Short mmCIF file of C-alpha atoms and ligand atoms in Angstrom, two decimals:
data_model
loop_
_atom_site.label_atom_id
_atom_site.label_comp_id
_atom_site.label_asym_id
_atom_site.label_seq_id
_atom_site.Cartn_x
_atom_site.Cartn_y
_atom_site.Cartn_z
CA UNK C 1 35.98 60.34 3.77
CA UNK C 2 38.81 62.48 2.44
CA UNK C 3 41.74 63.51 4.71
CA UNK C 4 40.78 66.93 5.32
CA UNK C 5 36.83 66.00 6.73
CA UNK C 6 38.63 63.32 8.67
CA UNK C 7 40.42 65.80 10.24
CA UNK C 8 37.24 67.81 10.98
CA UNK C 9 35.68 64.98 12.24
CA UNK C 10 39.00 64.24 14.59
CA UNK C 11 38.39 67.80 16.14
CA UNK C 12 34.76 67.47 17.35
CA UNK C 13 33.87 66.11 20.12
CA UNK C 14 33.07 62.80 21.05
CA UNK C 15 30.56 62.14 23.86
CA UNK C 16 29.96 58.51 25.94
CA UNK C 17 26.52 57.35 25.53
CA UNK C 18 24.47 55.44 28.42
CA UNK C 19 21.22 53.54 28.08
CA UNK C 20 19.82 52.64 31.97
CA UNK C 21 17.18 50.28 32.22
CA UNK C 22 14.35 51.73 34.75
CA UNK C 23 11.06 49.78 33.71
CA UNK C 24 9.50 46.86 32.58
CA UNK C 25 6.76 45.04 31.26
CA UNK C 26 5.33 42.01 29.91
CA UNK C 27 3.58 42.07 26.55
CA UNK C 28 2.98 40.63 23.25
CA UNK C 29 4.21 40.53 19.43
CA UNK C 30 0.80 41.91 18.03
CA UNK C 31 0.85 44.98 20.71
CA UNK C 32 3.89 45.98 18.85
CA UNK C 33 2.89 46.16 15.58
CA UNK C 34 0.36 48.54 13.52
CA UNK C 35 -1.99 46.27 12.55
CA UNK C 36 -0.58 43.29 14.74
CA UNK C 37 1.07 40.83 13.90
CA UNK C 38 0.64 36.76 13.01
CA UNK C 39 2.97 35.58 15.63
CA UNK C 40 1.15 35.20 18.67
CA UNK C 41 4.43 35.51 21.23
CA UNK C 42 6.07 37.00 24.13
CA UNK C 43 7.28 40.02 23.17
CA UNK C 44 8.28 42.61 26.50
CA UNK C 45 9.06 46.29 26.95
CA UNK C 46 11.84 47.63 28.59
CA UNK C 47 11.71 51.33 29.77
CA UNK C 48 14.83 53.65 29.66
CA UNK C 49 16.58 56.67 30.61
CA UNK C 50 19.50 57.98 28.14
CA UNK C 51 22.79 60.26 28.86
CA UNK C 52 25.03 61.90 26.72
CA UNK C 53 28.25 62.67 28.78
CA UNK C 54 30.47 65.18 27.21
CA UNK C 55 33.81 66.26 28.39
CA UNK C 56 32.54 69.40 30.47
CA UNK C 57 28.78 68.69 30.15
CA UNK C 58 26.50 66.19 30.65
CA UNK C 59 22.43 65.59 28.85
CA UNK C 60 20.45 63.27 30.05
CA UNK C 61 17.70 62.07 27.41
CA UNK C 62 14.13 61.52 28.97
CA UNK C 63 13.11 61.51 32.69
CA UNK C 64 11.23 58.19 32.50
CA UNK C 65 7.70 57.44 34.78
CA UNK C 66 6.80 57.40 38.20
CA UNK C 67 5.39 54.93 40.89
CA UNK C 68 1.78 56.38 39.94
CA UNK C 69 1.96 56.02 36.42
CA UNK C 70 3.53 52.21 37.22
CA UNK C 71 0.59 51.51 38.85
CA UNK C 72 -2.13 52.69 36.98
CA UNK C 73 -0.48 51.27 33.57
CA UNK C 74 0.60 48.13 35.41
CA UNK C 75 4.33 48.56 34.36
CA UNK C 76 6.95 47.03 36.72
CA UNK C 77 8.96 49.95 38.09
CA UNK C 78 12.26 48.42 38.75
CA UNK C 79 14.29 51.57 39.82
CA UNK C 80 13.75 55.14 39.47
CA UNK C 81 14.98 57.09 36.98
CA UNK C 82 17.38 58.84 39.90
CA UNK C 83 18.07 55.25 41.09
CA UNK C 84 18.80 54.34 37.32
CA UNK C 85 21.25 57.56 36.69
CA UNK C 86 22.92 57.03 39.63
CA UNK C 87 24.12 53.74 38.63
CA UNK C 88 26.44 55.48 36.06
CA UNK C 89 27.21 58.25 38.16
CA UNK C 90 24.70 61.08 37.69
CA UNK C 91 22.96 62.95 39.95
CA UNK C 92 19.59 63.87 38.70
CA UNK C 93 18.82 66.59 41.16
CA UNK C 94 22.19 68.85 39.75
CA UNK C 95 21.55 67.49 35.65
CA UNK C 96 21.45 71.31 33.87
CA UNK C 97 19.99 69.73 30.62
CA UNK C 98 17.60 66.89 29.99
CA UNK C 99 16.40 66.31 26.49
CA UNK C 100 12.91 65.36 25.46
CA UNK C 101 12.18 63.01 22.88
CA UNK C 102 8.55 63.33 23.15
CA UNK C 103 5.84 64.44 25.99
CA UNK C 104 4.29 60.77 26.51
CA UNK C 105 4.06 59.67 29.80
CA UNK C 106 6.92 57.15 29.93
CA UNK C 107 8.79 59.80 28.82
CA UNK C 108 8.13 62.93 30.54
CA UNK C 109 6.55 61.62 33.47
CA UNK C 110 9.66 62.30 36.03
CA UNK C 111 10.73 65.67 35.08
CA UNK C 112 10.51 66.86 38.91
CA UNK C 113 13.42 64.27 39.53
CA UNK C 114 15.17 67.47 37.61
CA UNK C 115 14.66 70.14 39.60
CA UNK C 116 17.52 72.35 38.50
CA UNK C 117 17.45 71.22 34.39
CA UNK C 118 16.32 73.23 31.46
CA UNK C 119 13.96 70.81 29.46
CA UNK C 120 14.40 70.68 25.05
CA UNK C 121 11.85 70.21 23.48
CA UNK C 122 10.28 70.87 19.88
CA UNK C 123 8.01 73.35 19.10
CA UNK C 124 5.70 70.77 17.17
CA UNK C 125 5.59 68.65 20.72
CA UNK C 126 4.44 70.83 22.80
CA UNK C 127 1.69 72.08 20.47
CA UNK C 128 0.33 68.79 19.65
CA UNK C 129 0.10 67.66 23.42
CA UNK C 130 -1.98 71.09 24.27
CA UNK C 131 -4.25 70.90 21.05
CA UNK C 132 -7.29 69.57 18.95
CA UNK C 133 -5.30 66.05 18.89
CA UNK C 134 -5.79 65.48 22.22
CA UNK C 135 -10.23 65.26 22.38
CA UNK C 136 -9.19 62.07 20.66
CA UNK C 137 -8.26 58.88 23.57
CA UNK C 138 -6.14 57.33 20.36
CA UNK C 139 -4.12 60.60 20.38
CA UNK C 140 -4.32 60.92 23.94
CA UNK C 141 -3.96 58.16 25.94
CA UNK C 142 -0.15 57.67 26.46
CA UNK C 143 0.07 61.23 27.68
CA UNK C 144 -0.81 61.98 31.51
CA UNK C 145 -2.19 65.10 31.62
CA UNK C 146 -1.03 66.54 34.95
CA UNK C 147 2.57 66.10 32.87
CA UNK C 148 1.79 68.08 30.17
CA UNK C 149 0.34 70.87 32.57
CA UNK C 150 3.40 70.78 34.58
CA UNK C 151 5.62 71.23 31.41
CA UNK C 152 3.28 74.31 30.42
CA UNK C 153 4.15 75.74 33.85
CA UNK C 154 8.11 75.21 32.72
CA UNK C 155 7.69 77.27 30.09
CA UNK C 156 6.00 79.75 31.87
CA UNK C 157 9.55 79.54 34.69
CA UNK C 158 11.70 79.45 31.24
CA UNK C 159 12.83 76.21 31.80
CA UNK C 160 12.08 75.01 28.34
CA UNK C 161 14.30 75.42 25.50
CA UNK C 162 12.62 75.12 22.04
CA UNK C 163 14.00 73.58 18.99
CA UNK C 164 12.18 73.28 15.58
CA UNK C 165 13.38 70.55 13.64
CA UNK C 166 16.97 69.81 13.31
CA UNK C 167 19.01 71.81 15.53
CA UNK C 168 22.89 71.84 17.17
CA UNK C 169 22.90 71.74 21.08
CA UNK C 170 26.93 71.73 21.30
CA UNK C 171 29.54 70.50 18.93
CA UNK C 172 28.68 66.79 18.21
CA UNK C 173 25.38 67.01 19.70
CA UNK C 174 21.75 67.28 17.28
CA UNK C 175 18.57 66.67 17.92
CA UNK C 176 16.27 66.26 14.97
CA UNK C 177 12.63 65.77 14.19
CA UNK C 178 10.77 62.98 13.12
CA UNK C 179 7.26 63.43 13.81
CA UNK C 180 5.08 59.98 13.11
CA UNK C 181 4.69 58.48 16.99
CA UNK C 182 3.61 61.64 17.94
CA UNK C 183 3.72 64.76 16.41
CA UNK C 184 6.79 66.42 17.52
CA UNK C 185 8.89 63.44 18.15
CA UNK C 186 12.51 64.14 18.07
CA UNK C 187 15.79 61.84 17.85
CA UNK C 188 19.25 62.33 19.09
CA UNK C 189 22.42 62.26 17.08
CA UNK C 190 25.50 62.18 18.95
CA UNK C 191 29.51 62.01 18.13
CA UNK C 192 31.50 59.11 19.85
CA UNK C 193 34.48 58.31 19.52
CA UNK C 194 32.94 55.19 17.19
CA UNK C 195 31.39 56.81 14.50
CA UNK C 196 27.86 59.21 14.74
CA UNK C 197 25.06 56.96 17.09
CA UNK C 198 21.36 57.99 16.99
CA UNK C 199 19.17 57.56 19.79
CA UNK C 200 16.19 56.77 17.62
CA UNK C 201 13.65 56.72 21.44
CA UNK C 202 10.32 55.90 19.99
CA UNK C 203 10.53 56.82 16.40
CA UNK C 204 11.00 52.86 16.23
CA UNK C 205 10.40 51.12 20.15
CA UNK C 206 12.04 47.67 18.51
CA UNK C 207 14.91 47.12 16.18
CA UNK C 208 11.83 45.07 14.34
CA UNK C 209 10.06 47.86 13.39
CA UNK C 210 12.74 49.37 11.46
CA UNK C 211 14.01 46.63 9.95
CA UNK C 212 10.70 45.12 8.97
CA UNK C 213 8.93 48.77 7.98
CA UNK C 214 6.22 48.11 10.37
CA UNK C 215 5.47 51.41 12.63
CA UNK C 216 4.40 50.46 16.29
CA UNK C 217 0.79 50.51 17.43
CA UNK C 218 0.63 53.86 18.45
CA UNK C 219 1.04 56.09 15.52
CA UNK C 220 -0.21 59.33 14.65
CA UNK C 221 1.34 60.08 11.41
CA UNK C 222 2.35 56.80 9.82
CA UNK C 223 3.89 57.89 7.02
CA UNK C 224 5.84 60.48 9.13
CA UNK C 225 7.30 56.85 10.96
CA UNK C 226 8.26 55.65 7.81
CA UNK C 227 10.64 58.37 6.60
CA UNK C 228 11.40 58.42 10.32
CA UNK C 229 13.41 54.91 9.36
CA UNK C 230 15.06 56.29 6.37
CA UNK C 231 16.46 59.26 8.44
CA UNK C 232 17.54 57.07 11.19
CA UNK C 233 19.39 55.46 8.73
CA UNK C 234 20.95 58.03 7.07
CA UNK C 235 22.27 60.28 10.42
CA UNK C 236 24.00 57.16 12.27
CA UNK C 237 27.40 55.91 10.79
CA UNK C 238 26.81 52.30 11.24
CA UNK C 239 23.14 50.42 11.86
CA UNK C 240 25.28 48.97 15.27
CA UNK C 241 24.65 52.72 16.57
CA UNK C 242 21.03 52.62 16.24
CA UNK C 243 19.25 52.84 19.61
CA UNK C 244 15.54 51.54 19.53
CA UNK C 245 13.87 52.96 22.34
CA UNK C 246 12.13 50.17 24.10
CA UNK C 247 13.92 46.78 22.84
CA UNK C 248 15.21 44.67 26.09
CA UNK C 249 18.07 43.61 23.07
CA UNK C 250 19.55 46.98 23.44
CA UNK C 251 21.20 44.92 26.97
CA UNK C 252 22.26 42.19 25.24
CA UNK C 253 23.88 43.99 21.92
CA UNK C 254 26.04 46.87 24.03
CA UNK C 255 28.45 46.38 26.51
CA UNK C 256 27.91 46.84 30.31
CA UNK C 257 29.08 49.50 32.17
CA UNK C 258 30.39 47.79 34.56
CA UNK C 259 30.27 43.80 34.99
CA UNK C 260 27.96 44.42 37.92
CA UNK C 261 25.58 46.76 35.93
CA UNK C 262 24.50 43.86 33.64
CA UNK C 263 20.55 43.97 32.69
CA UNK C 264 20.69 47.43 34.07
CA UNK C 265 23.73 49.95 32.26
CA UNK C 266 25.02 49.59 28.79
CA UNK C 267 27.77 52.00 26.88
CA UNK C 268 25.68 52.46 23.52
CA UNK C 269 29.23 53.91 22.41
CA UNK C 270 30.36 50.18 22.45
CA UNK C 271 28.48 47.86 20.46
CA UNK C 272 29.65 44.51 21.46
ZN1 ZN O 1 8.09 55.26 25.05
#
């Protein structure tokens, strides 16, 4: 880097970067794996809420699932995403900005725990989750549909703002789309004070599906997924700020935020 983008990059902002475990669940390798996989193992999900805490302003990525979508997908609700937030600080009820990676229940599904936020979104999501996709159950069945009609009502309060590919939200702050999981997937790229982090959310669930290639069961455009990787790769400064979106190593490879938060909080911003 020469002096003079140095310098540029000394200017913009840096922003500290949360992961909060909410969710559980127990599975296996082959769920994981587009096409399976050979080793027949343990292999469980953790579920997540992201922030993004600026100096003046703070985004929270993803709202996470409620107690009805728990129990009807048998996932171990082990906090709720207010619960979760408030662990770090945050009070979901007065968050004015929540970013969404994609509409899929796990995702979307606790949006009213926002009831003051504006909701971002792409373009490509929104469509895909209100079209000719969703007559299909592949295509279908990790999105509630009671979510997606409550998001059509945001848009109709303007609480949704739209993005279409890669776009700026503040200084230091982009969200870009991948596509491949589902159609308008998008990632988030944020400044720290460590170097550019990406929080890849589902465009890989693992750190093993990047690094071995192999998209995760539920694809709709696979080779979408694929480039997916290669972007990843190329917006985060280091592959230590990668964030998978489901991998219960992201607790183990960043530092708590606080000794007691353990399991539960990690500062993505500091790898350990
Ligand atoms: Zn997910």
């Amino acid at each position: 880097m020469t002096n003079e983008r140095s310098a540029i990059a000394d200017q913009m902002p840096t922003y500290r970067v949360y992961a909060v475990k909410y969710a559980e669940r127990d599975a296996r390798r082959g769920e994981h794996f587009l096409g399976g996989d050979p080793h027949d193992a343990p292999m469980s999900m953790d579920y997540y809420v992201w922030a993004v805490v600026g100096a003046d302003r703070t985004w929270v990525v993803d709202t996470g699932f409620d107690e009805s979508d728990a129990t009807r997908r048998r996932r171990r609700l082990v906090r709720s995403v207010t619960e979760a937030l408030a662990t770090i600080d945050i009070a979901a009820a007065t968050v004015t900005d929540v970013i969404i990676t994609h509409l899929h229940y796990d995702h979307i599904g606790g949006h009213d725990q926002f009831p003051t936020a504006r909701f971002h979104l792409q373009d490509r999501e929104i469509s895909f989750a209100t079209g000719r996709h969703m007559v299909e159950p592949a295509n279908n069945h990790s999105f509630t549909p009671s979510h997606i009609a409550e998001m059509v009502m945001l848009v109709h309060r303007g609480r949704v703002v739209f993005h279409d590919g890669a776009e700026q939200l503040a200084p230091g702050l982009v969200v870009h789309h991948v596509g491949g999981h589902t159609a308008g997937l998008q990632i988030v790229r944020a400044h720290t004070d460590v170097g550019w982090l990406v929080l890849a959310s589902d465009a890989s669930h693992y750190y093993e599906n990047m690094l071995s290639a192999r998209p995760f069961s539920v694809a709709f455009d696979v080779p979408a997924v694929l480039a997916g990787f290669d972007l990843i790769r190329s917006l985060a400064d280091r592959p230590e700020l990668i964030v998978p979106g489901h991998d219960p190593l992201v607790l183990e490879r960043f530092t708590p935020v606080r000794p007691d938060l353990d399991g539960i909080a990690v500062r993505l911003d500091r790898p350990r």
